[in-house]
mmCIF file of C-alpha atoms and ligand atoms in Angstrom:
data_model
loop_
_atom_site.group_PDB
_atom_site.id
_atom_site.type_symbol
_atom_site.label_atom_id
_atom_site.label_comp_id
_atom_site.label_asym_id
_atom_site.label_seq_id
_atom_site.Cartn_x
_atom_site.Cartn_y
_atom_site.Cartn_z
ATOM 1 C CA UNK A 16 0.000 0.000 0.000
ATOM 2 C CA UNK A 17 1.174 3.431 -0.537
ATOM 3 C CA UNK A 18 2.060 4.043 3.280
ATOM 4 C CA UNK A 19 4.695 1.439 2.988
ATOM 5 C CA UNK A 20 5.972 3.227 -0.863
ATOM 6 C CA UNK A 21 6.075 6.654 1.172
ATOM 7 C CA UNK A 22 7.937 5.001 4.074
ATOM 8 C CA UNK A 23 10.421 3.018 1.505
ATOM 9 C CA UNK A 24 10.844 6.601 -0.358
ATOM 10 C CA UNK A 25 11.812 8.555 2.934
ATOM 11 C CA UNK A 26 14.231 5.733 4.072
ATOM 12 C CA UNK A 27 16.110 5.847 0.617
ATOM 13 C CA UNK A 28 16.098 9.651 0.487
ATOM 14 C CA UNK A 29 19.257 11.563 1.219
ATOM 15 C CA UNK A 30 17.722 14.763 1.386
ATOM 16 C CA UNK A 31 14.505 15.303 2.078
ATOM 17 C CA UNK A 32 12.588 18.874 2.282
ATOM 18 C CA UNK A 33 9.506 18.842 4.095
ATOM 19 C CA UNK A 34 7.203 21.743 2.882
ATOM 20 C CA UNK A 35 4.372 22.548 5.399
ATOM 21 C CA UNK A 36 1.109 24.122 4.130
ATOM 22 C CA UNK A 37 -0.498 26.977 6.050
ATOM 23 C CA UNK A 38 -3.782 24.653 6.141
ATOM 24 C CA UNK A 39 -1.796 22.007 8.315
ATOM 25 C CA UNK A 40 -1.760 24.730 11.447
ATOM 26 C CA UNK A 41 -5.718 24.290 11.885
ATOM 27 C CA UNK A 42 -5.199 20.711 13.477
ATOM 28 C CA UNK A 43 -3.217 23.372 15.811
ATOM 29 C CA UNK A 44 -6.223 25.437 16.885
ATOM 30 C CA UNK A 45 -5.294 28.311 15.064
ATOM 31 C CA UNK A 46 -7.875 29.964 12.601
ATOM 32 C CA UNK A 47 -6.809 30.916 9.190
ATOM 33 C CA UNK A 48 -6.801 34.803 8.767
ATOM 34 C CA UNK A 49 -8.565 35.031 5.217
ATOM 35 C CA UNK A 50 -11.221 32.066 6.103
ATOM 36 C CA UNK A 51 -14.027 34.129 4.918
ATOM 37 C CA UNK A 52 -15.718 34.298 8.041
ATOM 38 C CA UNK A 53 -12.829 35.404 9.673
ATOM 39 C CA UNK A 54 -12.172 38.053 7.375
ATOM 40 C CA UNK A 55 -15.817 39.402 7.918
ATOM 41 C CA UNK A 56 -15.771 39.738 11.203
ATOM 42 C CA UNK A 57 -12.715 41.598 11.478
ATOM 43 C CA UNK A 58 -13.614 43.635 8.855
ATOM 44 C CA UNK A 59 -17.186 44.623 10.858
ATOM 45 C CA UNK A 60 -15.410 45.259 13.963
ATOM 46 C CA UNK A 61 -12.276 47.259 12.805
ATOM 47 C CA UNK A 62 -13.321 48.853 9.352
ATOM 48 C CA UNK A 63 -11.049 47.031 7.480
ATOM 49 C CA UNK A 64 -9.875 43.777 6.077
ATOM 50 C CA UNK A 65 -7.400 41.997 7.895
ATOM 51 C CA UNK A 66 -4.945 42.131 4.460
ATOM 52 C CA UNK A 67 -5.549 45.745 4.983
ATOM 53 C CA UNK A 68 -4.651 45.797 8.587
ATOM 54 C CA UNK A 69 -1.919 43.255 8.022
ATOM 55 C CA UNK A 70 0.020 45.512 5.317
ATOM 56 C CA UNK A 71 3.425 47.645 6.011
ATOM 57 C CA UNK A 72 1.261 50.668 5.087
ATOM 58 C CA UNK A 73 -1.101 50.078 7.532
ATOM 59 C CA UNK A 74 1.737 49.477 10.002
ATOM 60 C CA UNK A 75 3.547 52.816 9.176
ATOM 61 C CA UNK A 76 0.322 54.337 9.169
ATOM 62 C CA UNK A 77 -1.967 53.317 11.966
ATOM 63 C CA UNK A 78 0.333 51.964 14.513
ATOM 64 C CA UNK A 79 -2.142 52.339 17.262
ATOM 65 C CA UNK A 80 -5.039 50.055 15.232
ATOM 66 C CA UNK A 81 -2.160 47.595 13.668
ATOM 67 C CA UNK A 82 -1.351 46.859 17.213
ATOM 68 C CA UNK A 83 -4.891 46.679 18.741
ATOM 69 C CA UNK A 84 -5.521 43.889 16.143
ATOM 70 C CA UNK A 85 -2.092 42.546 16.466
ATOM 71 C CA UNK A 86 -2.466 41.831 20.470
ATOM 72 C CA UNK A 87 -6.385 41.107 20.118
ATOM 73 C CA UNK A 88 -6.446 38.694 17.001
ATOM 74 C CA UNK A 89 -2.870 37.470 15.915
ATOM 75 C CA UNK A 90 -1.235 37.110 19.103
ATOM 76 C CA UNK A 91 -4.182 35.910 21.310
ATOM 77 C CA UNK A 92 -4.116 32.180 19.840
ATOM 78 C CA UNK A 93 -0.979 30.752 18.258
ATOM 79 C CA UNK A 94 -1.790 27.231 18.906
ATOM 80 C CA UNK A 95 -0.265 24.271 20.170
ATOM 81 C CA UNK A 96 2.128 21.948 17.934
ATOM 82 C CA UNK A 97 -0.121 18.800 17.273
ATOM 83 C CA UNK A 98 1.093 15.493 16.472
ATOM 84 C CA UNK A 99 2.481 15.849 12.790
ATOM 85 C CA UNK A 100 4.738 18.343 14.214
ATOM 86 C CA UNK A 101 5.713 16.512 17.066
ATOM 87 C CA UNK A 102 6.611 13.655 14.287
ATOM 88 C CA UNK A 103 8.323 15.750 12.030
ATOM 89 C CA UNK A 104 10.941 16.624 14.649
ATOM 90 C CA UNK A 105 11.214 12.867 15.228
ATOM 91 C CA UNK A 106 11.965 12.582 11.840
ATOM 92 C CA UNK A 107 14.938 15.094 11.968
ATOM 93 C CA UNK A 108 16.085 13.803 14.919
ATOM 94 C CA UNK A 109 16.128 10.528 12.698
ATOM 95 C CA UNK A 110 18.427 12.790 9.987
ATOM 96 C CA UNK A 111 15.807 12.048 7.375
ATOM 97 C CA UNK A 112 14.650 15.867 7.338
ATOM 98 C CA UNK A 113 17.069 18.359 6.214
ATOM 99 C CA UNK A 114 14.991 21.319 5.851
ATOM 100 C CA UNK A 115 11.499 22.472 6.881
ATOM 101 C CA UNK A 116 9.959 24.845 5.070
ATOM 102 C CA UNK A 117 6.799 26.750 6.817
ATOM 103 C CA UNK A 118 4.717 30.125 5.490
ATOM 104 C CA UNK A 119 3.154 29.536 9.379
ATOM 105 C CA UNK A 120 4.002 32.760 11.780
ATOM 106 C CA UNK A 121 3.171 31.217 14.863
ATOM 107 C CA UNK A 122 6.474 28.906 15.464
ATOM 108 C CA UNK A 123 4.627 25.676 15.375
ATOM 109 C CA UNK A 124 7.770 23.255 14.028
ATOM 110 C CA UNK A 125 10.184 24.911 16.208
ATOM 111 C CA UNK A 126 7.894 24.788 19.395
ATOM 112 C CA UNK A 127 7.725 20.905 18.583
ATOM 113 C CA UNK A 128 11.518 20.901 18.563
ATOM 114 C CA UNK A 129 12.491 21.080 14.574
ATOM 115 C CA UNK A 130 15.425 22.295 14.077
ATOM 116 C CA UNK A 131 16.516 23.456 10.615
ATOM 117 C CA UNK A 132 13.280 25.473 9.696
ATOM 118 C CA UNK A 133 12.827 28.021 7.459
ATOM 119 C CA UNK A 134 10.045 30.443 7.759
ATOM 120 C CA UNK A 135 9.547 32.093 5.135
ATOM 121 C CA UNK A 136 7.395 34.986 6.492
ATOM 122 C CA UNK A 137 8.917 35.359 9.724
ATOM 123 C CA UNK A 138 7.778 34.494 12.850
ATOM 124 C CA UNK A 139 5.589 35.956 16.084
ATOM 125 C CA UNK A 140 8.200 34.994 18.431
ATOM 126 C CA UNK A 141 10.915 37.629 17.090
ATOM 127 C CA UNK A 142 10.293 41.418 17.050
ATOM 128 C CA UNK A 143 12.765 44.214 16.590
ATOM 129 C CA UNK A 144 12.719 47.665 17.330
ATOM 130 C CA UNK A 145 13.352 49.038 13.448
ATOM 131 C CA UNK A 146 16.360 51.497 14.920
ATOM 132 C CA UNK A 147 18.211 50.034 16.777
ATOM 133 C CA UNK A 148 17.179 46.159 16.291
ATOM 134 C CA UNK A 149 17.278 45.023 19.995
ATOM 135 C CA UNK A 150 15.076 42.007 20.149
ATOM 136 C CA UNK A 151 11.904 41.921 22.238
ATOM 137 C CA UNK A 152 9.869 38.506 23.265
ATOM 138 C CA UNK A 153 6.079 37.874 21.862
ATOM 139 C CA UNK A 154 5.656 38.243 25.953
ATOM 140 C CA UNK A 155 6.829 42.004 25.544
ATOM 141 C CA UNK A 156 4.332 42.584 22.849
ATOM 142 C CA UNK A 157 1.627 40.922 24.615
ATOM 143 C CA UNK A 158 2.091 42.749 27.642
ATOM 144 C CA UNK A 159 1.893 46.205 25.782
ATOM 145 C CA UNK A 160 -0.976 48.684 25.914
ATOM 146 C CA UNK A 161 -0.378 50.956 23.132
ATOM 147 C CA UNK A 162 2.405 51.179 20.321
ATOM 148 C CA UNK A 163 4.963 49.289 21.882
ATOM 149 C CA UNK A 164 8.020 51.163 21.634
ATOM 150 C CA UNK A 165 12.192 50.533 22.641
ATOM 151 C CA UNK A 166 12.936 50.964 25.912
ATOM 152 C CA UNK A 167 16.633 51.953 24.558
ATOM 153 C CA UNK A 168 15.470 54.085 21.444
ATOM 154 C CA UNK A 169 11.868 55.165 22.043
ATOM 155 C CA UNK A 170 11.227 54.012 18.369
ATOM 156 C CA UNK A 171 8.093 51.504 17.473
ATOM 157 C CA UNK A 172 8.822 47.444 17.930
ATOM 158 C CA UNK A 173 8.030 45.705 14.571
ATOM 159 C CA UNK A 174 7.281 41.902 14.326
ATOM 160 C CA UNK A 175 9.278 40.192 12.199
ATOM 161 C CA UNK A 176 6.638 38.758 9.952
ATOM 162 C CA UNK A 177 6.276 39.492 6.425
ATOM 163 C CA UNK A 178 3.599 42.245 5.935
ATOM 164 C CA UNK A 179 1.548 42.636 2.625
ATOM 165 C CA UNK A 180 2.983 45.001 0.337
ATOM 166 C CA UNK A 181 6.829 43.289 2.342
ATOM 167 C CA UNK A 182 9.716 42.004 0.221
ATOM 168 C CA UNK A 183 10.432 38.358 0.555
ATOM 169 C CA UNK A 184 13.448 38.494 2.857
ATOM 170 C CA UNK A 185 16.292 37.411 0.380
ATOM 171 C CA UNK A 186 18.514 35.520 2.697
ATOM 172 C CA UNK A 187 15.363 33.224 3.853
ATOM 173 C CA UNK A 188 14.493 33.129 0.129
ATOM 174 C CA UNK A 189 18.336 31.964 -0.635
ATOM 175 C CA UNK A 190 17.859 29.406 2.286
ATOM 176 C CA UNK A 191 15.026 27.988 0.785
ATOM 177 C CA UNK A 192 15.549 27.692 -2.785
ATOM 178 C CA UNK A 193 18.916 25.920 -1.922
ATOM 179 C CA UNK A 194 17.395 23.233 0.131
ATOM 180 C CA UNK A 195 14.819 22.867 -2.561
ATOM 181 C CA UNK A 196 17.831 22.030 -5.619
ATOM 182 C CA UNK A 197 19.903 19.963 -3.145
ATOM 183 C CA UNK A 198 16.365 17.699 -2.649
ATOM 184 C CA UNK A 199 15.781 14.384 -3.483
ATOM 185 C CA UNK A 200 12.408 14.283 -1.676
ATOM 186 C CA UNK A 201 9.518 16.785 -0.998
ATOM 187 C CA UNK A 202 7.208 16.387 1.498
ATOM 188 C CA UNK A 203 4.286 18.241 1.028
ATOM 189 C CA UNK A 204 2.290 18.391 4.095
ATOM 190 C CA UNK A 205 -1.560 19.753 3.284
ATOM 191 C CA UNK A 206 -0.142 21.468 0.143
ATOM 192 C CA UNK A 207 -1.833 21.632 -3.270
ATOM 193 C CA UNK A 208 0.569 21.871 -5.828
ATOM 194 C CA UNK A 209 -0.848 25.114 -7.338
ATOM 195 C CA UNK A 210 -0.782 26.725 -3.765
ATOM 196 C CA UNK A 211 0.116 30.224 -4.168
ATOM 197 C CA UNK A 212 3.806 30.867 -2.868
ATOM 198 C CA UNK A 213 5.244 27.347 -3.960
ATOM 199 C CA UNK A 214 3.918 27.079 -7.162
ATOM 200 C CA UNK A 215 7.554 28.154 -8.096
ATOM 201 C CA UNK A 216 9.105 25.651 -6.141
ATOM 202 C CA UNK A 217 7.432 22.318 -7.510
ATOM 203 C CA UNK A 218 7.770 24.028 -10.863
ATOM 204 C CA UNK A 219 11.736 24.670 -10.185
ATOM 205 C CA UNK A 220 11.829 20.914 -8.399
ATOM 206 C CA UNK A 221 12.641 18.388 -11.310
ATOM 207 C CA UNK A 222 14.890 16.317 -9.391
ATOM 208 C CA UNK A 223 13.071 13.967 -7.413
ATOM 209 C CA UNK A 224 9.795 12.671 -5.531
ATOM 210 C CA UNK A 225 7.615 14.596 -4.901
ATOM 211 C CA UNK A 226 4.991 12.989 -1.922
ATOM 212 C CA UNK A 227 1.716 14.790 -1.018
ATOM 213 C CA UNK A 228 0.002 14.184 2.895
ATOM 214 C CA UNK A 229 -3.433 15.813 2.747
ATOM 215 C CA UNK A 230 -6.901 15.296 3.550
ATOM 216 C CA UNK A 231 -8.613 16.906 0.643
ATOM 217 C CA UNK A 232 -8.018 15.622 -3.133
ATOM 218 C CA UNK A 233 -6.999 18.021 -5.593
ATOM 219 C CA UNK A 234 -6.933 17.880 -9.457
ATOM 220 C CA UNK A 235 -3.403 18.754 -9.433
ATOM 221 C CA UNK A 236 -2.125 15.808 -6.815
ATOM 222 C CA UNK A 237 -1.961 13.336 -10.079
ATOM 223 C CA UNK A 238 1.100 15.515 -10.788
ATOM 224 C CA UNK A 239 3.178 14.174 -7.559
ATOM 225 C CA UNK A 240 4.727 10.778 -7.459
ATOM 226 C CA UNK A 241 2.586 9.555 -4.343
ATOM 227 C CA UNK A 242 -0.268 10.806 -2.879
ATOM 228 C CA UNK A 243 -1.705 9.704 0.926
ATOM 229 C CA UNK A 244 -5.510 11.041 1.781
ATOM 230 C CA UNK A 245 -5.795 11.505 5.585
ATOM 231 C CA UNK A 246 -4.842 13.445 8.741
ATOM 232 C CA UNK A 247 -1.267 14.163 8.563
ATOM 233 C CA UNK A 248 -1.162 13.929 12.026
ATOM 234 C CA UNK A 249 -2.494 10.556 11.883
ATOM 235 C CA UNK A 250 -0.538 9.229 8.514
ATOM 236 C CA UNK A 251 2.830 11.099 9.758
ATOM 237 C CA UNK A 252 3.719 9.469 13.344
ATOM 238 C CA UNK A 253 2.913 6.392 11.291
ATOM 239 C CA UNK A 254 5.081 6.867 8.913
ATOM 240 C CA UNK A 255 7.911 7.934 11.692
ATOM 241 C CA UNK A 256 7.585 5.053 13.355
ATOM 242 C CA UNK A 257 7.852 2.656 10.700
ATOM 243 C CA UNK A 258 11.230 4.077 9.786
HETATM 244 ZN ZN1 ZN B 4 15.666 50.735 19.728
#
């Protein structure tokens, strides 16, 4: 059966890339912002969409409101790791996982212990002040009333997440694109292949397998070399332990 092909492909890989799909951090609790119910209720309670809120405009902008929704929405639920994370640090402790690659801002494969993950836009759990860079915790943040500001520099703390209308950092994007030409394997964890942001990457990605975990069939999944319907955090700690 195809759990034992995905097993046999992962024990033969040299380097596999695990790509994880924004949809995988619901088994976490978290809600995804632009669910469309989401969206609307933000958008009746602050006047604005949170893509709108969520932008480097609206940052530079409307610091106090960027914040309010920041502390009230973003940073009052970032989850728990569940299970698939859990296993995919078991499977880098194993050496089978070189790189992780996550869009998710809330930490989730480096709270489960993953090492070697690249986020590509950024994470809650670092903020700067934009002068002077000192780092400030998600605690700091949480804790603040207004626009938090640096206690050394009096200028405005900034995430370090990738806003809308943000470049991709380039050293991130270097990181990831050269774990994605040194693969053999990608593991595509709730991903469809047309999913906006990696379309590139399985486009650039000739070399190998690719394998999708997912719950929902999409057209597109014919394209990858194996394909495993269920919850990854069910089908994943499987596949760990049959290593
Ligand atoms: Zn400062």
């Amino acid at each position: 059966m195809n759990l034992d092909l995905v097993t046999n492909y992962i024990r033969e890989s040299k380097h596999l890339v695990c790509l994880v799909g924004n949809k995988l951090q619901e088994e976490c609790g978290v809600p995804r912002l632009r669910v469309q119910e989401v969206a609307y209720e933000v958008e009746s309670k602050y006047g604005y969409s949170p893509e709108e809120i969520l932008s480097s405009v609206f940052f530079v902008t409307r610091p106090e409101m960027f914040y309010k929704y920041y502390r009230d929405v973003i940073l009052s639920n970032q989850g728990e790791p569940s299970d698939s994370y859990y296993a995919l640090a078991e499977l880098e402790r194993k050496g089978k996982v070189k790189a992780i690659i996550t869009r998710n801002i809330f930490g989730l494969p480096t709270r489960a212990g993953c090492k070697n993950v690249i986020e590509l836009h950024g994470s809650v759990y670092r903020n700067q002040c934009i002068h002077c860079k000192k780092d400030y915790s998600i605690e700091d943040l949480k804790k603040s009333t207004k626009v938090p500001t640096c206690d050394v520099c009096k200028s405005i703390i900034r995430p370090s997440i990738r806003l809308y209308g943000d470049m991709v950092d380039n050293g991130v994007m270097t990181r990831s694109v050269d774990a994605i030409e040194q693969a053999d394997v990608l593991l595509a964890l709730e991903l469809d292949l047309n999913s906006s942001g990696y379309e590139q990457t399985f486009h650039d990605f000739a070399g190998g397998k690719i394998i999708l975990l997912k719950s929902q069939p999409h057209f597109l999944d014919e394209k990858a070399d194996l394909v495993l319907y269920g919850q990854v955090k069910e089908l994943l700690p499987e596949i760990v332990k049959a290593l």
